[in-house]
Every structure is written in C-alpha cells, then in structure tokens.
XYZ file of C-alpha atoms in Angstrom:
135
model
C -81.136 62.939 -41.779
C -82.832 59.789 -42.969
C -82.826 57.565 -39.929
C -82.874 58.669 -36.330
C -80.858 56.886 -33.663
C -83.862 54.868 -32.466
C -84.539 53.553 -35.982
C -80.867 52.722 -36.530
C -80.754 50.818 -33.233
C -84.025 48.996 -33.984
C -82.842 47.848 -37.421
C -79.478 46.700 -36.091
C -80.689 44.982 -32.921
C -84.390 44.120 -33.100
C -85.578 43.386 -36.639
C -83.644 40.158 -37.110
C -80.273 38.857 -38.167
C -80.785 37.844 -41.816
C -79.554 40.653 -44.037
C -79.769 40.538 -47.830
C -76.945 42.698 -49.180
C -77.889 43.873 -52.663
C -74.776 44.532 -54.710
C -72.530 42.147 -52.747
C -70.113 40.209 -54.949
C -66.737 38.570 -54.442
C -64.984 41.809 -55.478
C -62.899 42.645 -52.397
C -62.407 46.225 -53.632
C -66.103 47.082 -53.308
C -67.443 48.591 -50.085
C -70.169 45.940 -49.843
C -67.526 43.237 -49.349
C -66.033 44.851 -46.237
C -69.366 45.987 -44.808
C -70.703 42.441 -45.117
C -67.695 41.165 -43.145
C -68.422 43.639 -40.352
C -72.088 42.624 -40.268
C -71.044 38.968 -39.983
C -68.672 39.781 -37.109
C -71.660 41.287 -35.307
C -73.731 38.134 -35.774
C -75.679 38.902 -38.931
C -76.297 36.314 -41.622
C -75.321 38.089 -44.830
C -77.028 36.907 -48.018
C -75.360 38.174 -51.219
C -77.712 39.519 -53.903
C -75.981 40.199 -57.208
C -76.629 39.212 -60.831
C -73.634 36.830 -60.633
C -75.211 34.986 -57.652
C -71.759 34.270 -56.237
C -71.051 32.676 -52.883
C -69.481 35.379 -50.695
C -68.243 35.072 -47.106
C -69.484 31.475 -47.080
C -73.078 32.365 -48.004
C -74.840 31.296 -51.206
C -75.629 34.247 -53.434
C -78.843 34.919 -55.322
C -79.476 36.925 -58.482
C -82.397 38.832 -56.941
C -84.303 39.232 -53.690
C -87.148 37.213 -55.189
C -84.778 34.266 -55.707
C -83.974 33.951 -51.995
C -85.977 30.925 -50.783
C -86.291 32.123 -47.178
C -87.304 35.241 -45.296
C -84.953 38.192 -44.961
C -85.206 40.714 -42.159
C -83.277 43.669 -43.568
C -82.275 44.601 -47.116
C -78.991 46.534 -47.290
C -78.723 48.360 -50.618
C -75.373 48.962 -52.365
C -76.647 50.055 -55.783
C -76.786 53.435 -57.499
C -79.468 55.788 -56.216
C -81.288 55.511 -59.561
C -81.785 51.757 -58.987
C -82.358 51.824 -55.239
C -86.074 52.635 -55.310
C -86.868 49.463 -57.236
C -84.844 47.442 -54.721
C -86.765 49.022 -51.843
C -90.032 48.009 -53.512
C -88.715 44.446 -53.899
C -87.854 44.475 -50.190
C -91.431 45.432 -49.338
C -92.698 42.636 -51.582
C -90.271 40.159 -50.001
C -91.657 40.948 -46.557
C -88.503 42.529 -45.133
C -88.884 44.516 -41.925
C -86.239 47.090 -42.753
C -84.330 48.686 -45.613
C -80.912 50.277 -45.333
C -79.566 52.497 -48.134
C -75.790 52.795 -47.869
C -73.743 55.986 -47.762
C -74.380 57.963 -50.920
C -77.553 56.046 -51.827
C -80.422 58.528 -51.670
C -83.952 58.301 -53.086
C -86.439 60.430 -51.176
C -89.464 59.009 -53.018
C -88.364 55.460 -52.129
C -87.904 56.612 -48.521
C -91.499 57.846 -48.416
C -92.948 54.729 -50.096
C -90.977 52.315 -47.925
C -91.890 54.060 -44.681
C -95.550 54.298 -45.818
C -95.481 50.514 -46.350
C -94.581 50.145 -42.655
C -90.894 49.308 -42.923
C -88.135 50.897 -40.906
C -85.617 52.605 -43.158
C -82.256 54.298 -42.949
C -80.724 56.119 -45.890
C -77.249 57.501 -46.618
C -75.679 55.763 -43.603
C -73.454 52.700 -43.171
C -74.295 49.869 -40.755
C -70.598 49.014 -40.413
C -70.084 52.488 -38.937
C -73.244 52.449 -36.825
C -73.191 48.932 -35.328
C -69.968 49.349 -33.289
C -71.426 52.543 -31.773
C -74.269 50.589 -30.167
C -72.014 49.280 -27.413
C-alpha cells in the first residue's frame, strides 16, 4: 500500500486546497474530469494541466506545471505510469507539498524519490474515493 490513512488524510485536509490535476482536459469521458468535479465539491481549487491548456470546470488550464504562475499544494497525476515519475519530479521542483498518483498509476522509484524529497505521496488510490470517507 502506497499511502497510509494518516498520509491520505494529511494530503486531503492539511496540505492546502490548490490541486494541479495533470492530465485534466475537457473530455468528460476521462476519469480526471469526474475526479476534478468531486475535488471541487470538497472545496479544492482544481488547476488543469494538459498540453491543450484548456479551461476546465471554470479554471484556466496550463500546458505544464512549470507554466502555472502560482503555488500549488498537491499534484494529482492522471498520466501513464511510464510518464508519472517525471511529473513527480516536476512537482518537487514546483514546490508542491504532496503528490497523488491515481488508481493504476504506479512508479516505485518515483515514490522513493518523492518521499526522499520530503513530500507526502499517495500512489494507486483515488482522492474522489478517499475524501468522502474522511467524514
């Protein structure tokens, strides 16, 4: 398990409310679209990060984490496992406090590097499933 209950709770309730969602586009059929809606319902500011830089759920999109002109607290990663490690490294460079790899996104080396850099991290879980459980 990559993310104990205390880490999940800390990321969802203590690290901050600005979440960059990497892989979020206006495609309603993608999981990122629905997860971002849930995060917004729970008070998170969701910043879309996608090569198209589309506005999604009322928030301006950016082509990369580096393009976001303000701080982000958590980076939620909806890309293939092969690409996720590079995104985690960008999150560290951006100054994020936490990284969340979605269900099915697994990169053990990225997990080790991100945790070693001092960030909280959850992997292979979904915040839209976890946040309602907090009560």
